[in-house]
Every structure is written in structure tokens, then in C-alpha cells.
């Protein structure tokens, strides 16, 4: 099946950031076959069976990549947003009380809808019952890099600490080689596993040659623990353990000293930058300019709906621009084009998929997004990058294609109904909401 996308401003995000003001993209099956101007497209001869997809004069960009999420935490949204030490006092216990296999599945479906409708075509996830998240990805058609959490305490899907290691191995065996789902090993954080188990989870990632993602340098108590127990930073301890590698995707990285950044650069570690959840938690602004200078790949991460609240990158684009510019007192830092680049190619590099995803180039996967420019907030639009970063929000996303299949058109999901998915989630949330009441003083 061939699809010709016409009447769009194409932001290719290739090496030169080539833009076609009146461009066309030909998709053949799951891949991009041709990219060019309307004039160039006249000589493409795609054949009689080509489907024409009119972009309505909107902006066509590569699918957005969300490099850090806990998609099934949807039921937690707006619970305890302003509560101190929330993770340990509230999130972990409530998760163990009330998170179930079915709730993970239904929440994942709902969260994936939110991401697709916001132009996210690939996401990295860390949670429990991760096979349910994988099922949801297949049903809705999004690309997922999914990791079962490994942590040194009992969880909702494993009564024994570190049960996630075995669960994770089963999950990898079950899903490796899937068209949309890539299994990942996901040790929770530097502070919530023993050094030995950090290493063992890394060995699991090596054994199956899959990515390894973990929360790093996110918490003050984490930095303090490593200072007092080892006299080192978490990243130095990770280096000692031999778990810094091209496959390592470190989420957050707020508290990064020079040496830690050098270690990341030397070992090819990439970063999931979660500006929304980090600043909402009052933690700080990760030193992305310094990391970029060292060549460290970085993409955006929404984090879960309990930490970042919305699962879209448009919110993060603005937060990122405003916080980084303010932090460094420099309006010229990160022009809008660089921010869109980080949301597309940056994310693709962070997950080692830069040859397949992240830009609109011939031969790459057809993961594409059209943002309309007809809405009240989108006019005028002199600079399309500025419009995406500073004017747009998720509701301007009109059309989304993943792997050559149109999943969103006219701002509506095509494969399933959002209303139905929401209803199913709501029905499943009863016991969870009841359990949340036990934490009344925190919510
Ligand atoms: Zn997280």
C-alpha cells in the first residue's frame, strides 16, 4: 500500500534540517520511499493504487519520541501532586495495594491514546505487568520500548524483591523480535537495587542484546546515600560496576557533576530528560547544554502521569525552552529548531534507533505527524519550529502515522474509540480509588 502525503510543510529534521515549504512524502508499506517538493513529486509516478493524504497546509514532522514513561500510572494522575517524599510515602505503597494486571492493561491503553493523539509514535516504558503494556501497544499500533521494573522490594506483580528479573527475562523471550515492541531491561534506580543486582540486570540486557534503562541522579536522598556509603556519585559507582554502555538510557540526570558527564560521554550513555517532572518536584534543571557539548544523546521524557501529568512533548518543549533559557540567562540558547530536533532525532539517538527513526528520509520507518495550523493559537506561523515549540499544544496534532499505518486522522483515533477505552479504565479504577482514600492526608 502506497500513500502520498501532499499539501504540507515538511520538516525533515535530517542532517541539514532541510525544509520543503510545499512538500510531499511518499510512503511505501512501512517505510518512507520519497521526500521532496510538490514539483519534484510530479515525476515520482507512484502508480494508480496510491492513496492521497491531504495535509491541509499543516506541518509534517517525524514522529515524536518519548524516552521515559510509566504509562500505566494513569490512575495516579492528580493524586498527591504537591506531597513531600511522595514516591516512598505514597506511590510505592498504593501501587502495591491496588495495582493489578487488568488495571495496568487498561491504563496503558488510555495513556497510549493520549500519546498517539499528541504525536508520540515511540515511547520507552518502565512498569509492572509489562506484557500487558506490550499487548496494548500491539492493539493500538504504537512503537514501545518496554521494560519490566527490577527493584529490591516486593511489588504488585512479584511478592519477592527482584522478582522483576525473572519476569523481565520471560517478557524478553516472549516479545523479542516483535514489529512494534522492543523489550528493555529496566532496573528501577541506582538507589533501589543493590550493586550486585544492578549488575545482574545489566548482564540480562547484555545476554539478550536489549537496551537498559534506569533512573539516575534524580533524588537528593540518592546523592546523599552514595556520598555516605561509597564516597562517590551514583554514576561513578555505575562505572565501577561496568554498567555504563551504549545500551544504557539514564532517566532524569538532574544532579550531574563534570566527572559524571564525562563518564556518560566516554561510554556512550544517553539521557532521558524529564524537565516537567524534575521542575514540578522542585529538583532542578538537568545540565543539558553541558551534556550536549560532550556529545551525549538526549531526548525528552514525560515520566508517568503522576509525575509529569500530561503525556505529550509539546508541554515539555515549552518547559524546556523556558527553564533552560532562564537557568542559563540566555535567550538564544536552544533555538526552536534544536528543541524539535531533540524531540525527534534526539529521542531516536537516545534509544539507538537513529538509523530507523527520528527524521523524514528515504528508507526510514514511516512514523509521521501532521500538526494543523488552522486553530486560533497557530496563526500566524512564520517559523514552523517556533510554532511547534511556543504556539502549539497536543490538541493541534491532526494526523499520526506509525510504521506506515494512519492511526490518527482529523484528531481522532482510527483503530479504537477513546471514549470506550476511557470507560473501561474508569470501570476498573474503583478498588484503586478506594485504596487511595487510605492516604487521605496526602491527597
Ligand atoms: Zn520515572
Short mmCIF file of C-alpha atoms and ligand atoms in Angstrom, two decimals:
data_model
loop_
_atom_site.label_atom_id
_atom_site.label_comp_id
_atom_site.label_asym_id
_atom_site.label_seq_id
_atom_site.Cartn_x
_atom_site.Cartn_y
_atom_site.Cartn_z
CA UNK A 1 0.00 0.00 0.00
CA UNK A 2 1.39 3.40 -1.04
CA UNK A 3 0.38 6.72 0.50
CA UNK A 4 1.28 10.14 -0.89
CA UNK A 5 1.18 12.92 1.71
CA UNK A 6 0.65 16.27 -0.02
CA UNK A 7 -0.03 19.92 0.87
CA UNK A 8 2.33 20.02 3.88
CA UNK A 9 5.35 21.96 5.07
CA UNK A 10 7.87 19.15 5.54
CA UNK A 11 10.40 19.48 8.38
CA UNK A 12 12.71 16.59 7.53
CA UNK A 13 14.98 17.02 10.62
CA UNK A 14 17.73 15.42 8.53
CA UNK A 15 21.40 16.39 8.91
CA UNK A 16 20.81 19.78 7.29
CA UNK A 17 17.33 20.29 8.70
CA UNK A 18 16.01 20.55 5.15
CA UNK A 19 12.52 22.05 4.89
CA UNK A 20 10.16 21.68 1.91
CA UNK A 21 7.74 24.62 2.13
CA UNK A 22 5.25 22.87 -0.19
CA UNK A 23 6.37 19.29 0.13
CA UNK A 24 5.32 15.72 -0.50
CA UNK A 25 6.25 12.42 1.11
CA UNK A 26 5.61 9.05 -0.48
CA UNK A 27 5.18 6.13 1.90
CA UNK A 28 5.52 2.57 0.61
CA UNK A 29 4.39 -0.04 3.12
CA UNK A 30 6.02 0.75 6.45
CA UNK A 31 8.79 2.95 5.03
CA UNK A 32 9.37 6.39 3.55
CA UNK A 33 10.03 5.97 -0.19
CA UNK A 34 10.44 9.57 -1.40
CA UNK A 35 10.69 13.06 0.11
CA UNK A 36 10.65 16.27 -1.93
CA UNK A 37 8.87 19.38 -3.16
CA UNK A 38 5.50 19.24 -4.90
CA UNK A 39 7.30 19.87 -8.19
CA UNK A 40 9.73 17.02 -7.65
CA UNK A 41 6.84 14.73 -6.70
CA UNK A 42 5.32 15.11 -10.17
CA UNK A 43 7.97 12.76 -11.54
CA UNK A 44 7.65 10.06 -8.87
CA UNK A 45 4.95 8.00 -10.66
CA UNK A 46 3.76 6.07 -7.61
CA UNK A 47 1.24 4.07 -9.69
CA UNK A 48 -2.56 4.05 -9.80
CA UNK A 49 -3.26 2.45 -6.41
CA UNK A 50 -1.67 5.27 -4.37
CA UNK A 51 -3.78 6.79 -1.61
CA UNK A 52 -3.55 10.60 -1.34
CA UNK A 53 -3.44 12.06 2.15
CA UNK A 54 -4.02 15.83 2.05
CA UNK A 55 -2.11 17.53 4.87
CA UNK A 56 -4.33 20.62 4.77
CA UNK A 57 -1.38 23.02 4.71
CA UNK A 58 -0.12 21.77 8.08
CA UNK A 59 3.38 20.97 9.34
CA UNK A 60 4.70 17.45 8.72
CA UNK A 61 7.38 16.30 11.13
CA UNK A 62 8.89 12.97 12.22
CA UNK A 63 7.02 11.12 14.98
CA UNK A 64 7.91 12.33 18.47
CA UNK A 65 9.88 10.02 20.77
CA UNK A 66 9.07 9.87 24.48
CA UNK A 67 12.19 8.44 26.12
CA UNK A 68 10.82 7.92 29.64
CA UNK A 69 7.36 6.94 30.81
CA UNK A 70 5.35 4.79 33.21
CA UNK A 71 2.26 4.76 31.04
CA UNK A 72 0.12 2.62 33.34
CA UNK A 73 0.39 5.13 36.19
CA UNK A 74 -2.58 6.91 34.64
CA UNK A 75 -4.88 6.23 37.69
CA UNK A 76 -2.47 8.30 39.82
CA UNK A 77 -2.95 11.49 37.80
CA UNK A 78 -3.63 14.47 40.13
CA UNK A 79 -3.19 12.36 43.28
CA UNK A 80 -0.80 13.86 45.82
CA UNK A 81 0.76 16.23 43.31
CA UNK A 82 2.16 18.53 46.00
CA UNK A 83 3.01 15.92 48.63
CA UNK A 84 6.56 15.69 50.04
CA UNK A 85 8.58 12.46 49.53
CA UNK A 86 5.64 11.17 47.57
CA UNK A 87 7.36 8.22 45.91
CA UNK A 88 8.21 6.38 49.13
CA UNK A 89 5.34 7.51 51.36
CA UNK A 90 2.53 7.22 48.85
CA UNK A 91 3.23 5.92 45.34
CA UNK A 92 5.03 2.69 46.21
CA UNK A 93 2.54 1.61 48.93
CA UNK A 94 -0.57 2.46 46.90
CA UNK A 95 0.91 0.70 43.87
CA UNK A 96 1.39 -2.46 45.94
CA UNK A 97 -2.11 -2.19 47.43
CA UNK A 98 -4.09 -1.59 44.31
CA UNK A 99 -2.26 -2.01 41.00
CA UNK A 100 -3.48 -5.12 39.15
CA UNK A 101 -2.79 -6.80 35.83
CA UNK A 102 -6.06 -5.60 34.30
CA UNK A 103 -5.60 -2.07 35.58
CA UNK A 104 -2.10 -1.93 34.04
CA UNK A 105 -3.55 -3.03 30.70
CA UNK A 106 -6.46 -0.61 30.66
CA UNK A 107 -4.37 2.31 31.93
CA UNK A 108 -1.72 1.58 29.29
CA UNK A 109 -4.36 1.70 26.57
CA UNK A 110 -5.63 5.04 27.81
CA UNK A 111 -2.12 6.50 28.13
CA UNK A 112 -1.18 5.28 24.66
CA UNK A 113 -4.25 7.06 23.27
CA UNK A 114 -3.07 10.26 24.91
CA UNK A 115 0.40 9.84 23.40
CA UNK A 116 -0.82 9.00 19.90
CA UNK A 117 -3.20 11.95 19.89
CA UNK A 118 -0.19 14.11 20.85
CA UNK A 119 2.02 12.86 18.01
CA UNK A 120 4.17 10.47 20.05
CA UNK A 121 4.93 7.46 17.89
CA UNK A 122 7.56 5.74 20.08
CA UNK A 123 7.84 5.57 23.85
CA UNK A 124 10.09 3.98 26.45
CA UNK A 125 8.28 2.47 29.42
CA UNK A 126 9.21 1.05 32.81
CA UNK A 127 6.48 -0.58 34.89
CA UNK A 128 4.94 -3.82 36.14
CA UNK A 129 2.98 -6.49 34.23
CA UNK A 130 4.85 -5.11 31.24
CA UNK A 131 3.45 -7.84 28.97
CA UNK A 132 0.08 -6.09 29.34
CA UNK A 133 1.63 -2.83 28.15
CA UNK A 134 3.06 -4.71 25.18
CA UNK A 135 -0.39 -6.09 24.37
CA UNK A 136 -1.81 -2.56 24.48
CA UNK A 137 0.93 -1.33 22.09
CA UNK A 138 0.12 -4.03 19.57
CA UNK A 139 -3.59 -3.33 19.75
CA UNK A 140 -3.22 0.42 19.25
CA UNK A 141 -0.24 0.36 16.88
CA UNK A 142 2.33 2.49 18.75
CA UNK A 143 6.04 1.63 18.98
CA UNK A 144 7.10 0.68 22.54
CA UNK A 145 10.46 0.06 24.20
CA UNK A 146 9.16 -1.68 27.27
CA UNK A 147 10.91 -2.77 30.43
CA UNK A 148 9.67 -4.78 33.41
CA UNK A 149 10.83 -2.99 36.58
CA UNK A 150 13.51 -4.71 38.67
CA UNK A 151 13.55 -3.41 42.25
CA UNK A 152 14.72 -4.63 45.66
CA UNK A 153 11.28 -4.75 47.27
CA UNK A 154 8.00 -6.64 46.79
CA UNK A 155 5.85 -5.18 44.02
CA UNK A 156 2.32 -5.53 42.68
CA UNK A 157 3.40 -8.32 40.32
CA UNK A 158 6.05 -10.03 42.41
CA UNK A 159 5.88 -10.86 46.15
CA UNK A 160 9.67 -11.29 46.31
CA UNK A 161 12.21 -8.48 45.90
CA UNK A 162 13.89 -8.59 42.48
CA UNK A 163 11.13 -10.78 41.02
CA UNK A 164 11.25 -8.42 38.05
CA UNK A 165 14.47 -10.02 36.87
CA UNK A 166 12.81 -13.35 36.16
CA UNK A 167 9.59 -11.71 34.96
CA UNK A 168 11.69 -9.48 32.71
CA UNK A 169 13.55 -12.42 31.18
CA UNK A 170 10.27 -14.18 30.39
CA UNK A 171 8.97 -10.94 28.90
CA UNK A 172 12.04 -10.55 26.69
CA UNK A 173 11.73 -14.11 25.40
CA UNK A 174 8.06 -13.59 24.66
CA UNK A 175 8.34 -10.25 22.83
CA UNK A 176 11.82 -10.03 21.28
CA UNK A 177 11.62 -9.57 17.50
CA UNK A 178 8.12 -8.08 17.57
CA UNK A 179 7.39 -5.49 14.86
CA UNK A 180 6.43 -2.71 17.31
CA UNK A 181 7.57 -3.83 20.75
CA UNK A 182 11.23 -3.92 21.80
CA UNK A 183 11.82 -5.41 25.25
CA UNK A 184 14.14 -3.47 27.56
CA UNK A 185 15.68 -4.25 30.95
CA UNK A 186 14.53 -1.66 33.50
CA UNK A 187 16.21 -1.67 36.92
CA UNK A 188 14.28 0.97 38.85
CA UNK A 189 17.04 3.26 40.15
CA UNK A 190 20.62 3.40 41.38
CA UNK A 191 19.38 3.53 45.00
CA UNK A 192 16.59 0.91 44.93
CA UNK A 193 18.68 -2.11 43.85
CA UNK A 194 21.84 -3.50 45.38
CA UNK A 195 25.02 -3.00 43.31
CA UNK A 196 25.04 -6.74 42.65
CA UNK A 197 21.51 -6.66 41.27
CA UNK A 198 22.25 -3.59 39.16
CA UNK A 199 25.00 -5.65 37.61
CA UNK A 200 22.87 -8.74 37.20
CA UNK A 201 20.17 -6.78 35.41
CA UNK A 202 22.82 -5.32 33.14
CA UNK A 203 24.02 -8.83 32.34
CA UNK A 204 20.46 -9.73 31.39
CA UNK A 205 20.39 -6.79 28.94
CA UNK A 206 23.72 -7.94 27.50
CA UNK A 207 22.58 -11.55 27.21
CA UNK A 208 19.63 -10.59 25.02
CA UNK A 209 21.27 -7.50 23.48
CA UNK A 210 18.47 -5.15 24.54
CA UNK A 211 18.54 -1.60 25.97
CA UNK A 212 18.93 -0.93 29.71
CA UNK A 213 17.06 1.98 31.28
CA UNK A 214 17.23 3.27 34.84
CA UNK A 215 16.52 6.38 36.99
CA UNK A 216 19.85 8.11 37.69
CA UNK A 217 20.82 11.17 39.75
CA UNK A 218 17.20 12.16 40.26
CA UNK A 219 16.82 12.36 44.04
CA UNK A 220 18.67 14.26 46.74
CA UNK A 221 18.46 11.23 49.05
CA UNK A 222 20.07 9.18 46.28
CA UNK A 223 23.06 11.54 46.03
CA UNK A 224 23.37 11.59 49.84
CA UNK A 225 23.25 7.78 50.07
CA UNK A 226 26.06 7.34 47.55
CA UNK A 227 28.12 10.10 49.17
CA UNK A 228 27.92 8.50 52.62
CA UNK A 229 28.06 4.82 51.61
CA UNK A 230 30.66 4.96 48.82
CA UNK A 231 32.14 8.46 48.87
CA UNK A 232 31.22 8.58 45.18
CA UNK A 233 28.43 9.73 42.91
CA UNK A 234 25.93 7.18 41.57
CA UNK A 235 27.45 7.48 38.10
CA UNK A 236 30.95 6.69 39.42
CA UNK A 237 29.55 3.60 41.13
CA UNK A 238 27.79 2.61 37.90
CA UNK A 239 31.12 2.95 36.09
CA UNK A 240 32.82 0.74 38.71
CA UNK A 241 30.12 -1.88 38.16
CA UNK A 242 30.65 -1.76 34.39
CA UNK A 243 27.03 -0.87 33.65
CA UNK A 244 27.68 2.29 31.62
CA UNK A 245 27.31 1.40 27.98
CA UNK A 246 25.72 2.37 24.66
CA UNK A 247 22.66 0.41 25.72
CA UNK A 248 22.25 2.47 28.93
CA UNK A 249 19.50 5.10 28.90
CA UNK A 250 19.63 7.15 32.10
CA UNK A 251 16.44 8.97 33.07
CA UNK A 252 16.48 12.38 34.78
CA UNK A 253 20.21 13.05 35.46
CA UNK A 254 19.46 16.28 37.32
CA UNK A 255 22.44 16.18 39.68
CA UNK A 256 25.32 15.65 37.29
CA UNK A 257 28.86 16.73 38.06
CA UNK A 258 31.56 17.18 35.43
CA UNK A 259 33.05 13.73 36.07
CA UNK A 260 29.68 12.00 35.75
CA UNK A 261 29.05 13.70 32.42
CA UNK A 262 32.49 12.70 31.15
CA UNK A 263 31.81 9.09 32.12
CA UNK A 264 28.50 9.17 30.23
CA UNK A 265 30.22 10.63 27.16
CA UNK A 266 33.07 8.11 27.27
CA UNK A 267 30.72 5.12 27.49
CA UNK A 268 28.05 6.39 25.08
CA UNK A 269 25.28 6.56 27.72
CA UNK A 270 22.21 8.56 26.69
CA UNK A 271 19.81 10.63 28.73
CA UNK A 272 16.01 10.89 29.05
CA UNK A 273 15.43 14.49 30.09
CA UNK A 274 12.24 14.87 32.14
CA UNK A 275 12.03 18.62 32.56
CA UNK A 276 8.34 18.54 33.56
CA UNK A 277 8.61 16.07 36.41
CA UNK A 278 12.00 17.41 37.59
CA UNK A 279 10.82 21.00 37.91
CA UNK A 280 7.43 20.03 39.35
CA UNK A 281 9.33 18.12 42.04
CA UNK A 282 11.41 21.24 42.69
CA UNK A 283 14.58 19.28 41.95
CA UNK A 284 16.36 21.30 39.32
CA UNK A 285 17.19 21.63 35.66
CA UNK A 286 19.44 18.94 34.19
CA UNK A 287 22.61 20.37 32.60
CA UNK A 288 21.64 19.52 29.02
CA UNK A 289 23.85 22.20 27.38
CA UNK A 290 26.98 20.77 29.04
CA UNK A 291 25.94 17.21 28.18
CA UNK A 292 25.24 18.15 24.55
CA UNK A 293 28.68 19.73 24.30
CA UNK A 294 30.15 16.38 25.26
CA UNK A 295 28.07 14.68 22.57
CA UNK A 296 25.71 12.85 24.95
CA UNK A 297 22.43 11.98 23.20
CA UNK A 298 19.34 13.33 24.96
CA UNK A 299 15.62 13.04 24.31
CA UNK A 300 12.52 14.19 26.19
CA UNK A 301 10.68 12.07 28.75
CA UNK A 302 7.19 12.77 30.02
CA UNK A 303 7.59 10.44 33.01
CA UNK A 304 4.32 8.93 34.28
CA UNK A 305 1.06 10.83 34.59
CA UNK A 306 1.61 11.09 38.35
CA UNK A 307 4.90 12.99 37.89
CA UNK A 308 4.54 14.85 34.61
CA UNK A 309 0.73 14.79 34.45
CA UNK A 310 0.39 15.06 30.66
CA UNK A 311 1.87 12.55 28.26
CA UNK A 312 2.82 14.95 25.49
CA UNK A 313 6.02 16.57 24.31
CA UNK A 314 4.53 19.95 23.35
CA UNK A 315 4.18 20.80 27.05
CA UNK A 316 7.81 19.75 27.55
CA UNK A 317 9.06 21.80 24.59
CA UNK A 318 7.87 24.98 26.30
CA UNK A 319 9.02 23.99 29.78
CA UNK A 320 12.41 23.04 28.37
CA UNK A 321 12.84 26.33 26.48
CA UNK A 322 11.73 28.45 29.42
CA UNK A 323 13.66 26.65 32.15
CA UNK A 324 16.91 26.19 30.19
CA UNK A 325 16.94 29.79 28.97
CA UNK A 326 16.19 31.08 32.47
CA UNK A 327 18.71 28.77 34.15
CA UNK A 328 21.48 29.99 31.82
CA UNK A 329 20.21 33.58 31.41
CA UNK A 330 20.42 33.20 27.65
CA UNK A 331 17.50 33.77 25.29
CA UNK A 332 19.46 32.39 22.32
CA UNK A 333 20.11 29.02 23.97
CA UNK A 334 18.24 26.16 22.24
CA UNK A 335 16.54 27.81 19.28
CA UNK A 336 13.16 26.20 18.49
CA UNK A 337 14.65 24.03 15.72
CA UNK A 338 17.05 22.40 18.21
CA UNK A 339 14.16 21.63 20.55
CA UNK A 340 12.12 19.93 17.82
CA UNK A 341 15.30 18.06 16.92
CA UNK A 342 15.65 16.83 20.48
CA UNK A 343 12.03 15.62 20.47
CA UNK A 344 12.57 13.62 17.27
CA UNK A 345 16.17 12.75 16.33
CA UNK A 346 17.45 13.25 19.89
CA UNK A 347 14.97 10.68 21.17
CA UNK A 348 15.78 8.28 18.33
CA UNK A 349 19.52 8.54 19.10
CA UNK A 350 18.86 8.04 22.81
CA UNK A 351 17.29 4.65 22.10
CA UNK A 352 19.82 3.70 19.42
CA UNK A 353 17.27 3.96 16.61
CA UNK A 354 18.72 6.90 14.65
CA UNK A 355 19.05 4.79 11.50
CA UNK A 356 15.35 3.91 11.53
CA UNK A 357 13.52 6.77 13.24
CA UNK A 358 13.84 10.48 14.08
CA UNK A 359 13.86 12.13 10.64
CA UNK A 360 11.94 12.11 7.36
CA UNK A 361 14.40 10.46 5.00
CA UNK A 362 14.08 7.86 2.30
CA UNK A 363 14.32 4.33 3.65
CA UNK A 364 13.40 5.22 7.23
CA UNK A 365 10.32 3.98 9.06
CA UNK A 366 7.18 5.95 8.21
CA UNK A 367 6.46 7.39 11.66
CA UNK A 368 5.00 10.79 10.79
CA UNK A 369 2.91 13.55 12.35
CA UNK A 370 0.90 16.40 10.85
CA UNK A 371 0.24 19.42 13.08
CA UNK A 372 -2.53 21.66 11.75
CA UNK A 373 -2.09 25.40 11.58
CA UNK A 374 -5.78 26.38 11.32
CA UNK A 375 -6.56 26.65 15.02
CA UNK A 376 -6.73 30.01 16.74
CA UNK A 377 -3.35 29.56 18.53
CA UNK A 378 -1.48 28.66 15.33
CA UNK A 379 -1.73 31.87 13.29
CA UNK A 380 0.46 33.44 12.06
CA UNK A 381 3.14 30.88 11.52
CA UNK A 382 6.32 32.47 10.13
CA UNK A 383 8.64 29.89 11.59
CA UNK A 384 7.25 26.34 11.82
CA UNK A 385 9.72 25.32 14.55
CA UNK A 386 8.70 28.31 16.68
CA UNK A 387 5.07 27.42 16.08
CA UNK A 388 5.64 23.84 17.29
CA UNK A 389 7.62 24.85 20.39
CA UNK A 390 5.90 28.05 21.54
CA UNK A 391 2.41 28.14 19.99
CA UNK A 392 1.29 24.54 19.58
CA UNK A 393 -0.20 22.15 22.08
CA UNK A 394 -1.08 18.48 21.77
CA UNK A 395 -4.57 19.25 20.50
CA UNK A 396 -3.11 20.69 17.28
CA UNK A 397 -1.96 17.23 16.21
CA UNK A 398 -4.19 16.22 13.31
CA UNK A 399 -2.72 13.09 11.77
CA UNK A 400 -0.36 10.40 13.07
CA UNK A 401 1.19 7.51 11.17
CA UNK A 402 3.22 4.71 12.75
CA UNK A 403 5.03 2.12 10.63
CA UNK A 404 3.12 3.33 7.57
CA UNK A 405 -0.32 2.99 9.15
CA UNK A 406 -2.51 6.04 9.78
CA UNK A 407 -3.59 5.77 13.44
CA UNK A 408 -4.94 9.28 13.99
CA UNK A 409 -6.78 11.35 11.38
CA UNK A 410 -8.74 14.55 11.94
CA UNK A 411 -7.65 14.38 15.62
CA UNK A 412 -9.44 11.06 16.13
CA UNK A 413 -8.10 7.58 16.74
CA UNK A 414 -8.92 5.24 13.88
CA UNK A 415 -8.32 1.80 15.43
CA UNK A 416 -10.30 2.16 18.63
CA UNK A 417 -12.56 4.60 20.44
CA UNK A 418 -11.08 6.83 23.12
CA UNK A 419 -14.48 7.03 24.82
CA UNK A 420 -14.69 3.23 25.09
CA UNK A 421 -11.13 2.92 26.40
CA UNK A 422 -11.77 5.61 28.99
CA UNK A 423 -14.98 3.95 30.12
CA UNK A 424 -13.19 0.61 30.56
CA UNK A 425 -10.43 2.26 32.58
CA UNK A 426 -12.91 4.08 34.79
CA UNK A 427 -14.78 0.85 35.48
CA UNK A 428 -11.55 -0.84 36.54
CA UNK A 429 -10.43 2.01 38.78
CA UNK A 430 -12.98 1.53 41.61
CA UNK A 431 -10.83 -0.50 44.04
CA UNK A 432 -7.83 1.70 43.27
CA UNK A 433 -9.74 4.86 44.14
CA UNK A 434 -10.99 3.23 47.34
CA UNK A 435 -7.43 2.28 48.33
CA UNK A 436 -6.22 5.82 47.60
CA UNK A 437 -8.60 7.09 50.26
CA UNK A 438 -6.38 5.47 52.92
CA UNK A 439 -3.78 8.08 52.08
CA UNK A 440 -6.28 10.89 52.63
CA UNK A 441 -3.91 13.32 54.30
CA UNK A 442 -1.55 13.16 51.34
CA UNK A 443 -4.02 13.54 48.51
ZN1 LIG B 1 10.38 7.67 36.01
#
